[in-house]
Amino acid sequence: MDKFVAFLENNLSTPMAKLSEQKHLRAIRDGVVSALPFIIFGSLFLIIAFPPVAADSAVGEWAAKHIAEILIPYRLTMFIMTLYITFGIGYSLSQSYKLDPLSGGLLSLAAFLFTIGVKMMDGVGFVLPMTNLGGHGLFVGMLVSIFAVEILRLCKTKNITIKMPDSVPTSVARSFEALIPVTIVLLVMTVITVVFGVDMHSLVDKAVAPLISAGDTLPGVLVPVFLITFFWSFGIHGVSVVGAVARPVWEVYLANNSAAVAAGKAIPHIAPETFFQWFIWIGGSGATLGLVIAMLLTAKSSYSKAMGKATIVPSIFNINEPVIFGMPIVLNPVLIIPFIITPLIGATLAYVATSMGLVNPTYVMVPWTLPAPIGAYLSTGGDWRAIVLVMVNLTISVIIYLPFFKMYDKKLLAQETSVETTDNKKIAL
Amino acid sequence: MMKVLFVCSGGMSSAIVVSALKKEGAKQGIDIEVLAVGSQEFDAEVRNGWDVAMVAPQVKHRFDGFKESADDAGVPCEAIPAQAYSPLGGPKLLKLVTELAKL
């Protein structure tokens, strides 16, 4: 068993985790993460615009009347998230190459704007259509920021730059340094989007369409769920590894869902990241709040009793590293089994409930440290049935964890009593 | 006074371990200043005069990158063993940190 575990760790989980540290993947992840505060802020206005109250109540009528104004903060943040993300990707990627991050961020942003196209509107002047600035344009944003920063890097390493005499102040010299890469990147973008009139968004849309539809199926939900707990079983932060690849897709779902709500249309996707966060990861990856409750209910060994008390509060707020490393679940065959099974069952149930229309799909992003019932309620735009689903999944997780925990606790208790009989009052940690 | 910098994914979970370390330090009469940061802040923060940098086990696959930043700043940097990364792991962690700070 130990050999098998070591084999998996050395040949599978560690190499895969290292892969997620690939520079471009990491830059995309960090870029998306840097935009999350804006996405959270903007999505809260969706709740105000569509408050969870009766439509004919005073609040409901007020919201319906002022919906366009209420949604302005949403339109300027979440609705155009790719604008922010593109800058973030360019910034992070240049930073990892030790290039000037500000130049990289700005150049990526400019390259992305070239894919949007300018329109003339009577009475308004020139406008940028906003649709592709949002989640819809995310994949194009990723591509052009990587392209922009790679050109920047190429110019730097090949020393293609305008050299200023030493007497020129450094800040002035730097702005000239960026001139050649900026010219190359933006000329290429001009040729593609203006001269040839290529709509990069519709091209990329077609290319990623299979990925977008695959991620929204039941297997598309179960695979990342399994991988996340699989990585955690070796002590590796599963969400940060799997998210490096899956998060762009999850963000597109969230953006599409929120845009549909704002436009008064049916919500298209089941599985944005918020779906995983609130219905599956109750108490953190592996739905470990169920384990902690099982600990509080039945712990016999003094170690489990102490752990249960120490981890219940952080678990309510979805922080479970203390449980994962403290119990530990990591490399612990007894607890890894329910740790992997519980989220798969929770995910299936939540997927079926959402696709049958028993619970609203999620479209609001709230901070992940909220207790699950509150987070689920808010992210479904105030659907009380989401709380019921969370409670059902939580109960199931307690039931699954319970027998495995008891088995492990018995072992701990036996260790403690044997240590005590050898007259060592200290509990082996 | 010993200054210890922790890094984990978001700076949240290590905060719990940090409080375990502080409590243990107080028990043994060692004055410790601890800060937990997320992986994105680490590179900038590690340059601000820390004695030791500790990497949480769940981000050990990113250890090489953290180590590079810490080496740049001349700060000894070590991964935290999984068993010490727990609210009850204070004593083990304190021992590790004090040994590392002496180097």
Coordinates of C-alpha atoms in Angstrom, one line a residue:
Chain A
M1 CA 0.0 0.0 0.0
D2 CA 2.7 2.5 1.0
K3 CA 4.6 1.6 -2.2
F4 CA 1.5 2.2 -4.3
V5 CA 0.9 5.6 -2.6
A6 CA 4.6 6.6 -3.1
F7 CA 4.3 5.5 -6.8
L8 CA 1.2 7.7 -7.3
E9 CA 2.8 10.6 -5.6
N10 CA 6.1 10.5 -7.5
N11 CA 4.7 9.6 -10.9
L12 CA 1.3 11.2 -11.0
S13 CA 0.4 13.9 -8.5
T14 CA 3.7 15.7 -8.2
P15 CA 4.4 15.9 -11.9
M16 CA 0.9 17.0 -12.7
A17 CA 1.0 19.7 -10.0
K18 CA 4.3 20.9 -11.4
L19 CA 2.6 21.2 -14.8
S20 CA 0.1 23.6 -13.3
E21 CA 3.2 25.7 -12.4
Q22 CA 3.9 26.2 -16.1
K23 CA 4.4 29.9 -16.6
H24 CA 1.5 30.6 -18.9
L25 CA -1.0 28.5 -16.9
R26 CA 0.1 30.2 -13.7
A27 CA -0.2 33.7 -15.3
I28 CA -3.7 32.9 -16.5
R29 CA -4.7 31.6 -13.0
D30 CA -3.2 34.7 -11.3
G31 CA -4.8 37.0 -13.8
V32 CA -8.2 35.5 -13.2
V33 CA -7.7 35.6 -9.5
S34 CA -6.7 39.2 -9.6
A35 CA -10.1 40.1 -11.1
L36 CA -12.1 38.2 -8.5
P37 CA -12.7 41.1 -6.1
F38 CA -14.2 43.1 -9.0
I39 CA -16.3 40.1 -10.0
I40 CA -17.6 39.6 -6.5
F41 CA -18.4 43.3 -6.2
G42 CA -20.2 43.4 -9.5
S43 CA -22.2 40.3 -8.9
L44 CA -23.6 41.6 -5.7
F45 CA -25.5 44.2 -7.6
L46 CA -27.3 41.3 -9.4
I47 CA -28.8 40.4 -6.0
I48 CA -29.9 44.0 -5.5
A49 CA -31.4 44.2 -9.1
F50 CA -33.3 40.9 -8.6
P51 CA -33.9 40.8 -4.8
P52 CA -35.2 37.6 -3.3
V53 CA -38.6 39.1 -2.4
A54 CA -42.0 39.1 -4.0
A55 CA -42.2 41.0 -7.3
D56 CA -45.1 43.1 -6.1
S57 CA -43.5 44.1 -2.8
A58 CA -42.2 47.6 -2.4
V59 CA -38.5 46.5 -2.7
G60 CA -39.3 44.3 -5.7
E61 CA -41.1 47.2 -7.5
W62 CA -38.3 49.6 -6.7
A63 CA -35.7 47.2 -8.1
A64 CA -37.7 46.5 -11.3
K65 CA -38.1 50.2 -11.9
H66 CA -34.4 51.1 -11.5
I67 CA -32.9 47.9 -12.9
A68 CA -30.7 49.7 -15.5
E69 CA -29.1 52.0 -13.0
I70 CA -28.7 49.3 -10.3
L71 CA -26.8 47.1 -12.8
I72 CA -24.3 49.9 -13.8
P73 CA -21.7 48.8 -11.2
Y74 CA -22.2 45.2 -12.5
R75 CA -21.7 46.3 -16.1
L76 CA -18.5 48.1 -15.3
T77 CA -16.9 45.2 -13.4
M78 CA -18.1 41.6 -13.8
F79 CA -19.8 42.2 -17.2
I80 CA -16.4 43.3 -18.6
M81 CA -14.2 41.0 -16.5
T82 CA -11.9 40.0 -19.4
L83 CA -10.7 43.6 -19.6
Y84 CA -9.3 43.3 -16.0
I85 CA -8.2 39.7 -16.4
T86 CA -6.2 40.5 -19.6
F87 CA -4.2 43.1 -17.8
G88 CA -3.7 40.7 -14.9
I89 CA -2.4 37.9 -17.2
G90 CA 0.0 40.3 -19.0
Y91 CA 1.2 41.6 -15.7
S92 CA 1.8 38.2 -14.0
L93 CA 3.4 36.7 -17.1
S94 CA 5.9 39.6 -17.5
Q95 CA 6.6 39.4 -13.8
S96 CA 7.5 35.8 -14.1
Y97 CA 9.8 36.6 -17.0
K98 CA 11.3 39.4 -14.9
L99 CA 10.1 41.9 -17.6
D100 CA 8.6 45.3 -16.6
P101 CA 5.1 44.0 -15.5
L102 CA 3.3 47.3 -16.1
S103 CA 4.4 47.3 -19.8
G104 CA 3.3 43.7 -20.2
G105 CA -0.1 44.4 -18.6
L106 CA -0.8 47.5 -20.7
L107 CA 0.4 45.9 -23.9
S108 CA -1.9 42.9 -23.3
L109 CA -4.8 45.2 -22.6
A110 CA -4.1 47.1 -25.8
A111 CA -3.8 43.9 -27.9
F112 CA -7.1 42.7 -26.5
L113 CA -8.9 46.0 -27.3
F114 CA -7.8 45.6 -30.9
T115 CA -10.0 42.4 -31.1
I116 CA -13.1 44.3 -30.0
G117 CA -13.5 46.7 -32.9
V118 CA -14.8 50.3 -32.7
K119 CA -18.3 51.2 -33.7
M120 CA -19.8 54.5 -34.6
M121 CA -23.1 55.3 -32.9
D122 CA -25.3 58.3 -33.9
G123 CA -25.5 60.8 -31.1
V124 CA -23.0 59.0 -29.0
G125 CA -19.8 58.9 -31.0
F126 CA -17.3 56.0 -31.1
V127 CA -18.1 53.1 -28.8
L128 CA -16.6 49.8 -27.8
P129 CA -19.2 47.0 -27.8
M130 CA -19.0 45.5 -24.4
T131 CA -20.1 41.9 -25.0
N132 CA -16.7 40.6 -25.9
L133 CA -15.0 42.5 -23.1
G134 CA -16.7 40.1 -20.7
G135 CA -16.5 36.4 -20.0
H136 CA -17.4 35.8 -23.6
G137 CA -14.0 37.1 -24.7
L138 CA -11.9 35.4 -22.0
F139 CA -10.2 32.9 -24.3
V140 CA -9.2 35.6 -26.8
G141 CA -7.9 37.7 -23.9
M142 CA -5.8 34.8 -22.7
L143 CA -4.3 34.2 -26.2
V144 CA -3.5 37.9 -27.0
S145 CA -1.9 38.6 -23.6
I146 CA 0.4 35.6 -24.0
F147 CA 1.2 36.7 -27.5
A148 CA 1.9 40.3 -26.4
V149 CA 4.2 39.3 -23.5
E150 CA 6.0 36.7 -25.6
I151 CA 6.9 39.4 -28.2
L152 CA 7.9 41.7 -25.3
R153 CA 10.2 38.9 -24.1
L154 CA 11.6 38.1 -27.5
C155 CA 12.5 41.8 -28.1
K156 CA 14.2 41.8 -24.7
T157 CA 16.2 38.6 -25.1
K158 CA 17.2 39.4 -28.7
N159 CA 18.0 42.9 -27.6
I160 CA 15.7 44.4 -30.2
T161 CA 15.2 47.8 -28.6
I162 CA 15.9 51.5 -29.1
K163 CA 19.0 52.4 -27.0
M164 CA 19.0 55.8 -25.5
P165 CA 22.2 57.6 -24.5
D166 CA 23.1 57.3 -20.8
S167 CA 22.2 60.9 -20.2
V168 CA 18.5 60.1 -20.7
P169 CA 16.6 59.5 -17.4
T170 CA 15.7 55.8 -16.9
S171 CA 11.9 56.4 -16.9
V172 CA 12.2 58.0 -20.3
A173 CA 14.5 55.3 -21.6
R174 CA 12.1 52.6 -20.5
S175 CA 9.2 54.1 -22.4
F176 CA 11.3 54.0 -25.5
E177 CA 12.4 50.4 -24.7
A178 CA 8.8 49.3 -25.0
L179 CA 8.2 51.1 -28.2
I180 CA 9.4 48.4 -30.6
P181 CA 7.5 45.5 -29.0
V182 CA 4.4 47.7 -28.7
T183 CA 4.7 48.5 -32.4
I184 CA 5.1 44.9 -33.4
V185 CA 2.2 43.6 -31.3
L186 CA -0.2 46.3 -32.3
L187 CA 0.7 46.2 -35.9
V188 CA 0.1 42.5 -36.0
M189 CA -3.3 43.0 -34.3
T190 CA -4.1 45.8 -36.7
V191 CA -3.4 43.6 -39.7
I192 CA -5.5 40.7 -38.3
T193 CA -8.5 42.6 -37.1
V194 CA -8.6 45.8 -39.2
V195 CA -6.9 44.9 -42.5
F196 CA -8.2 41.3 -42.8
G197 CA -11.2 42.1 -40.6
V198 CA -10.9 38.8 -38.7
D199 CA -13.3 38.4 -35.8
M200 CA -11.1 36.5 -33.4
H201 CA -13.9 36.0 -31.0
S202 CA -16.1 34.0 -33.3
L203 CA -13.1 31.9 -34.4
V204 CA -12.1 31.1 -30.9
D205 CA -15.7 30.6 -29.9
K206 CA -15.9 27.7 -32.4
A207 CA -12.6 26.3 -31.2
V208 CA -13.5 26.2 -27.5
A209 CA -17.2 25.3 -28.0
P210 CA -16.6 21.5 -27.3
L211 CA -14.7 22.4 -24.1
I212 CA -17.5 24.7 -23.0
S213 CA -20.2 22.2 -23.5
A214 CA -18.1 19.3 -22.0
G215 CA -17.4 21.1 -18.8
D216 CA -21.1 21.6 -18.1
T217 CA -22.0 17.9 -18.2
L218 CA -22.1 15.5 -15.2
P219 CA -18.7 13.9 -16.2
G220 CA -17.4 17.4 -16.7
V221 CA -18.3 18.2 -13.1
L222 CA -17.1 14.9 -11.6
V223 CA -13.7 14.8 -13.2
P224 CA -12.5 18.1 -11.7
V225 CA -14.1 17.1 -8.4
F226 CA -12.2 13.8 -8.4
L227 CA -8.9 15.4 -9.4
I228 CA -9.2 18.1 -6.7
T229 CA -9.6 15.5 -3.9
F230 CA -7.0 13.3 -5.5
F231 CA -4.4 16.0 -5.3
W232 CA -5.4 16.9 -1.8
S233 CA -4.9 13.3 -0.8
F234 CA -1.2 13.9 -1.5
G235 CA -1.3 17.2 0.3
I236 CA -1.3 19.3 -2.8
H237 CA -3.7 22.2 -3.1
G238 CA -6.1 20.6 -5.6
V239 CA -8.1 23.7 -6.5
S240 CA -5.0 25.7 -7.3
V241 CA -3.8 22.8 -9.6
V242 CA -7.1 21.9 -11.3
G243 CA -8.3 25.5 -11.3
A244 CA -5.2 26.5 -13.4
V245 CA -6.8 24.6 -16.3
A246 CA -10.5 24.7 -15.5
R247 CA -11.0 28.2 -14.0
P248 CA -11.3 30.0 -17.4
V249 CA -14.2 27.7 -18.3
W250 CA -15.8 28.2 -14.9
E251 CA -15.5 31.9 -15.3
V252 CA -17.1 31.8 -18.7
Y253 CA -20.1 29.9 -17.2
L254 CA -20.4 32.5 -14.4
A255 CA -20.2 35.4 -16.8
N256 CA -22.8 33.8 -19.2
N257 CA -25.1 33.0 -16.3
S258 CA -25.0 36.5 -14.8
A259 CA -25.4 38.1 -18.2
A260 CA -28.4 35.9 -18.9
V261 CA -30.0 37.0 -15.6
A262 CA -29.2 40.7 -16.2
A263 CA -30.9 40.3 -19.6
G264 CA -33.9 38.5 -18.2
K265 CA -33.2 35.2 -20.0
A266 CA -33.0 31.6 -18.8
I267 CA -29.7 30.7 -17.0
P268 CA -27.6 28.6 -19.4
H269 CA -25.0 26.8 -17.3
I270 CA -25.0 24.5 -14.3
A271 CA -21.4 24.4 -13.4
P272 CA -19.6 27.7 -12.7
E273 CA -17.0 27.6 -9.9
T274 CA -19.7 28.8 -7.5
F275 CA -21.6 25.5 -8.1
F276 CA -18.6 23.6 -6.8
Q277 CA -17.9 26.0 -4.0
W278 CA -21.3 26.1 -2.4
F279 CA -22.9 22.7 -3.1
I280 CA -19.9 20.4 -3.1
W281 CA -17.0 21.9 -1.1
I282 CA -19.1 22.3 2.1
G283 CA -16.4 23.0 4.7
G284 CA -13.6 23.1 2.1
S285 CA -12.3 20.6 -0.5
G286 CA -13.6 17.1 0.3
A287 CA -16.7 18.4 2.1
T288 CA -14.8 17.9 5.3
L289 CA -17.4 19.8 7.5
G290 CA -19.1 16.4 7.6
L291 CA -16.0 14.8 9.0
V292 CA -15.6 17.5 11.7
I293 CA -19.2 17.1 12.7
A294 CA -18.7 13.3 12.9
M295 CA -15.6 14.0 15.1
L296 CA -17.6 16.3 17.4
L297 CA -20.4 13.7 17.6
T298 CA -18.5 10.5 18.2
A299 CA -14.8 11.1 19.0
K300 CA -13.3 8.8 21.6
S301 CA -9.6 9.5 21.4
S302 CA -8.4 12.7 23.0
Y303 CA -6.6 13.7 19.7
S304 CA -9.8 13.6 17.7
K305 CA -11.7 15.4 20.4
A306 CA -9.1 18.2 20.4
M307 CA -9.0 18.3 16.6
G308 CA -12.8 18.5 16.4
K309 CA -12.9 21.5 18.7
A310 CA -10.0 23.2 17.0
T311 CA -11.3 22.8 13.5
I312 CA -15.0 23.3 13.6
V313 CA -15.0 27.1 13.4
P314 CA -12.5 27.4 10.5
S315 CA -14.5 24.5 8.8
I316 CA -17.7 26.5 8.9
F317 CA -15.9 29.2 6.9
N318 CA -14.5 26.6 4.5
I319 CA -10.9 26.6 5.7
N320 CA -10.0 22.9 6.1
E321 CA -6.2 22.7 5.7
P322 CA -6.1 22.1 9.5
V323 CA -8.3 19.1 9.1
I324 CA -6.6 17.8 6.0
F325 CA -3.1 18.0 7.5
G326 CA -4.0 17.7 11.1
M327 CA -6.1 14.5 11.2
P328 CA -4.4 13.9 8.7
I329 CA -6.4 13.0 5.6
V330 CA -3.2 13.3 3.5
L331 CA -1.7 9.8 2.8
N332 CA -4.2 8.3 5.2
P333 CA -5.9 5.4 3.3
V334 CA -8.8 5.2 5.8
L335 CA -9.9 8.8 5.5
I336 CA -9.0 9.3 1.8
I337 CA -11.9 6.9 0.8
P338 CA -14.7 9.1 2.1
F339 CA -12.7 12.2 1.2
I340 CA -13.0 11.2 -2.4
I341 CA -16.4 9.6 -2.4
T342 CA -18.4 12.2 -0.5
P343 CA -17.8 15.1 -3.0
L344 CA -18.6 12.8 -5.9
I345 CA -22.0 11.9 -4.4
G346 CA -22.7 15.6 -3.4
A347 CA -21.8 16.7 -6.9
T348 CA -24.1 14.2 -8.6
L349 CA -27.0 15.2 -6.4
A350 CA -26.4 18.9 -6.8
Y351 CA -26.1 18.4 -10.6
V352 CA -29.3 16.5 -10.9
A353 CA -31.2 18.9 -8.6
T354 CA -30.0 21.9 -10.6
S355 CA -30.7 20.4 -14.0
M356 CA -34.2 19.3 -12.9
G357 CA -34.8 22.9 -11.9
L358 CA -35.2 22.1 -8.2
V359 CA -32.6 24.6 -7.4
N360 CA -31.6 27.8 -9.3
P361 CA -28.2 27.6 -11.1
T362 CA -25.6 29.8 -9.4
Y363 CA -24.8 33.2 -11.0
V364 CA -23.6 35.4 -8.2
M365 CA -20.0 35.2 -6.8
V366 CA -19.6 35.8 -3.1
P367 CA -16.5 35.4 -1.0
W368 CA -15.7 31.7 -0.5
T369 CA -15.2 32.1 3.2
L370 CA -19.0 32.4 3.9
P371 CA -20.7 29.5 5.6
A372 CA -22.1 27.2 2.8
P373 CA -25.9 27.8 3.4
I374 CA -25.4 31.6 3.2
G375 CA -23.1 31.3 0.2
A376 CA -25.4 29.0 -1.6
Y377 CA -28.4 31.2 -0.9
L378 CA -26.7 34.3 -2.2
S379 CA -25.0 32.8 -5.2
T380 CA -28.4 31.4 -6.5
G381 CA -29.8 34.9 -6.2
G382 CA -31.7 34.1 -3.0
D383 CA -33.1 30.7 -3.6
W384 CA -34.1 29.1 -0.3
R385 CA -34.1 25.7 -1.9
A386 CA -30.3 26.0 -2.2
I387 CA -30.1 26.0 1.6
V388 CA -32.0 22.7 1.6
L389 CA -29.7 21.2 -0.9
V390 CA -26.7 22.2 1.1
M391 CA -28.2 20.7 4.3
V392 CA -29.0 17.5 2.5
N393 CA -25.4 17.2 1.1
L394 CA -24.0 18.0 4.5
T395 CA -26.1 15.3 6.2
I396 CA -25.0 12.8 3.5
S397 CA -21.3 13.8 4.1
V398 CA -21.7 13.2 7.9
I399 CA -23.2 9.8 7.2
I400 CA -20.4 8.8 4.8
Y401 CA -17.6 10.0 6.9
L402 CA -18.9 8.6 10.2
P403 CA -17.9 4.9 9.8
F404 CA -14.5 5.7 8.4
F405 CA -13.8 8.2 11.1
K406 CA -14.9 5.7 13.8
M407 CA -12.5 3.1 12.3
Y408 CA -9.6 5.6 12.4
D409 CA -10.5 7.0 15.8
K410 CA -10.4 3.5 17.2
K411 CA -6.8 3.2 16.0
L412 CA -5.9 6.6 17.5
L413 CA -7.5 5.5 20.8
A414 CA -5.6 2.3 20.9
Q415 CA -2.3 4.2 20.3
E416 CA -3.1 6.6 23.1
T417 CA -3.9 3.9 25.6
S418 CA -0.7 2.0 24.7
V419 CA 1.4 5.1 25.0
E420 CA -0.2 5.8 28.4
T421 CA 0.6 2.3 29.6
T422 CA 4.2 2.7 28.7
D423 CA 4.0 5.6 31.3
N424 CA 4.4 8.3 28.8
K425 CA 1.7 10.8 29.5
K426 CA 2.4 12.8 26.4
I427 CA 0.1 12.1 23.5
A428 CA 2.1 11.2 20.4
L429 CA 1.3 13.8 17.7
Chain B
M1 CA 12.5 38.6 18.5
M2 CA 12.1 36.2 15.7
K3 CA 10.3 37.1 12.5
V4 CA 8.7 34.3 10.6
L5 CA 6.9 34.6 7.2
F6 CA 4.4 31.9 6.2
V7 CA 3.2 31.3 2.7
C8 CA 0.2 29.2 1.6
S9 CA -2.3 29.5 -1.2
G10 CA -4.3 32.4 -0.1
G11 CA -2.8 33.3 3.3
M12 CA -6.0 31.9 5.1
S13 CA -5.2 28.5 6.3
S14 CA -1.7 29.3 7.5
A15 CA -3.2 32.0 9.7
I16 CA -4.6 29.1 11.9
V17 CA -1.2 27.4 12.1
V18 CA 0.4 30.8 12.8
S19 CA -1.8 31.2 15.9
A20 CA -0.7 27.7 17.0
L21 CA 2.9 28.8 16.6
K22 CA 2.4 32.0 18.5
K23 CA 0.7 30.3 21.4
E24 CA 3.5 27.8 21.7
G25 CA 6.1 30.6 21.5
A26 CA 4.3 32.4 24.3
K27 CA 4.3 29.2 26.4
Q28 CA 8.1 28.8 25.9
G29 CA 8.8 32.5 26.3
I30 CA 10.0 33.1 22.8
D31 CA 8.9 36.3 21.2
I32 CA 7.7 35.6 17.6
E33 CA 6.3 37.9 14.9
V34 CA 4.5 35.9 12.3
L35 CA 2.8 36.9 9.1
A36 CA 0.9 34.6 6.7
V37 CA 0.7 35.7 3.0
G38 CA -0.7 34.2 -0.2
S39 CA 1.5 32.9 -2.9
Q40 CA 1.2 36.0 -5.0
E41 CA 2.4 38.3 -2.2
F42 CA 5.3 36.2 -1.2
D43 CA 8.0 37.4 -3.6
A44 CA 7.6 41.0 -2.5
E45 CA 7.0 40.3 1.2
V46 CA 10.0 38.0 1.7
R47 CA 12.3 41.0 1.0
N48 CA 11.1 42.9 4.0
G49 CA 13.6 41.6 6.5
W50 CA 12.3 38.2 7.7
D51 CA 14.4 35.7 9.6
V52 CA 12.7 32.5 8.3
A53 CA 10.3 31.7 5.5
M54 CA 8.0 28.7 5.8
V55 CA 6.1 27.1 2.9
A56 CA 2.8 25.4 3.6
P57 CA 2.6 21.7 2.5
Q58 CA -0.3 22.2 0.1
V59 CA 1.8 24.4 -2.1
K60 CA 5.0 22.3 -1.9
H61 CA 4.8 21.8 -5.6
R62 CA 5.6 25.5 -5.9
F63 CA 8.5 25.3 -3.4
D64 CA 11.2 25.9 -6.0
G65 CA 9.7 29.2 -6.9
F66 CA 9.4 30.3 -3.3
K67 CA 12.9 29.2 -2.5
E68 CA 14.2 31.2 -5.4
S69 CA 12.6 34.4 -4.1
A70 CA 13.8 33.6 -0.5
D71 CA 17.3 32.9 -1.7
D72 CA 17.3 36.2 -3.5
A73 CA 16.4 37.9 -0.3
G74 CA 18.8 35.8 1.8
V75 CA 16.1 34.3 3.9
P76 CA 16.3 30.6 4.9
C77 CA 13.3 28.9 3.5
E78 CA 11.9 25.5 4.4
A79 CA 8.7 23.4 3.6
I80 CA 6.5 22.7 6.6
P81 CA 6.1 18.9 7.1
A82 CA 2.4 17.9 6.8
Q83 CA 2.2 16.7 10.4
A84 CA 3.2 20.1 11.8
Y85 CA 0.6 21.9 9.7
S86 CA -2.2 21.6 12.1
P87 CA -3.7 23.6 15.0
L88 CA -2.1 21.0 17.3
G89 CA 1.2 21.1 15.6
G90 CA 2.6 24.2 17.4
P91 CA 5.4 22.5 19.4
K92 CA 6.8 20.7 16.3
L93 CA 6.6 23.8 14.2
L94 CA 8.3 26.0 16.8
K95 CA 11.2 23.6 17.1
L96 CA 11.6 23.6 13.3
V97 CA 11.4 27.4 13.1
T98 CA 13.9 28.0 15.9
E99 CA 16.4 25.6 14.4
L100 CA 16.1 27.2 11.0
A101 CA 16.5 30.7 12.4
K102 CA 19.9 29.7 14.0
L103 CA 21.4 28.7 10.7

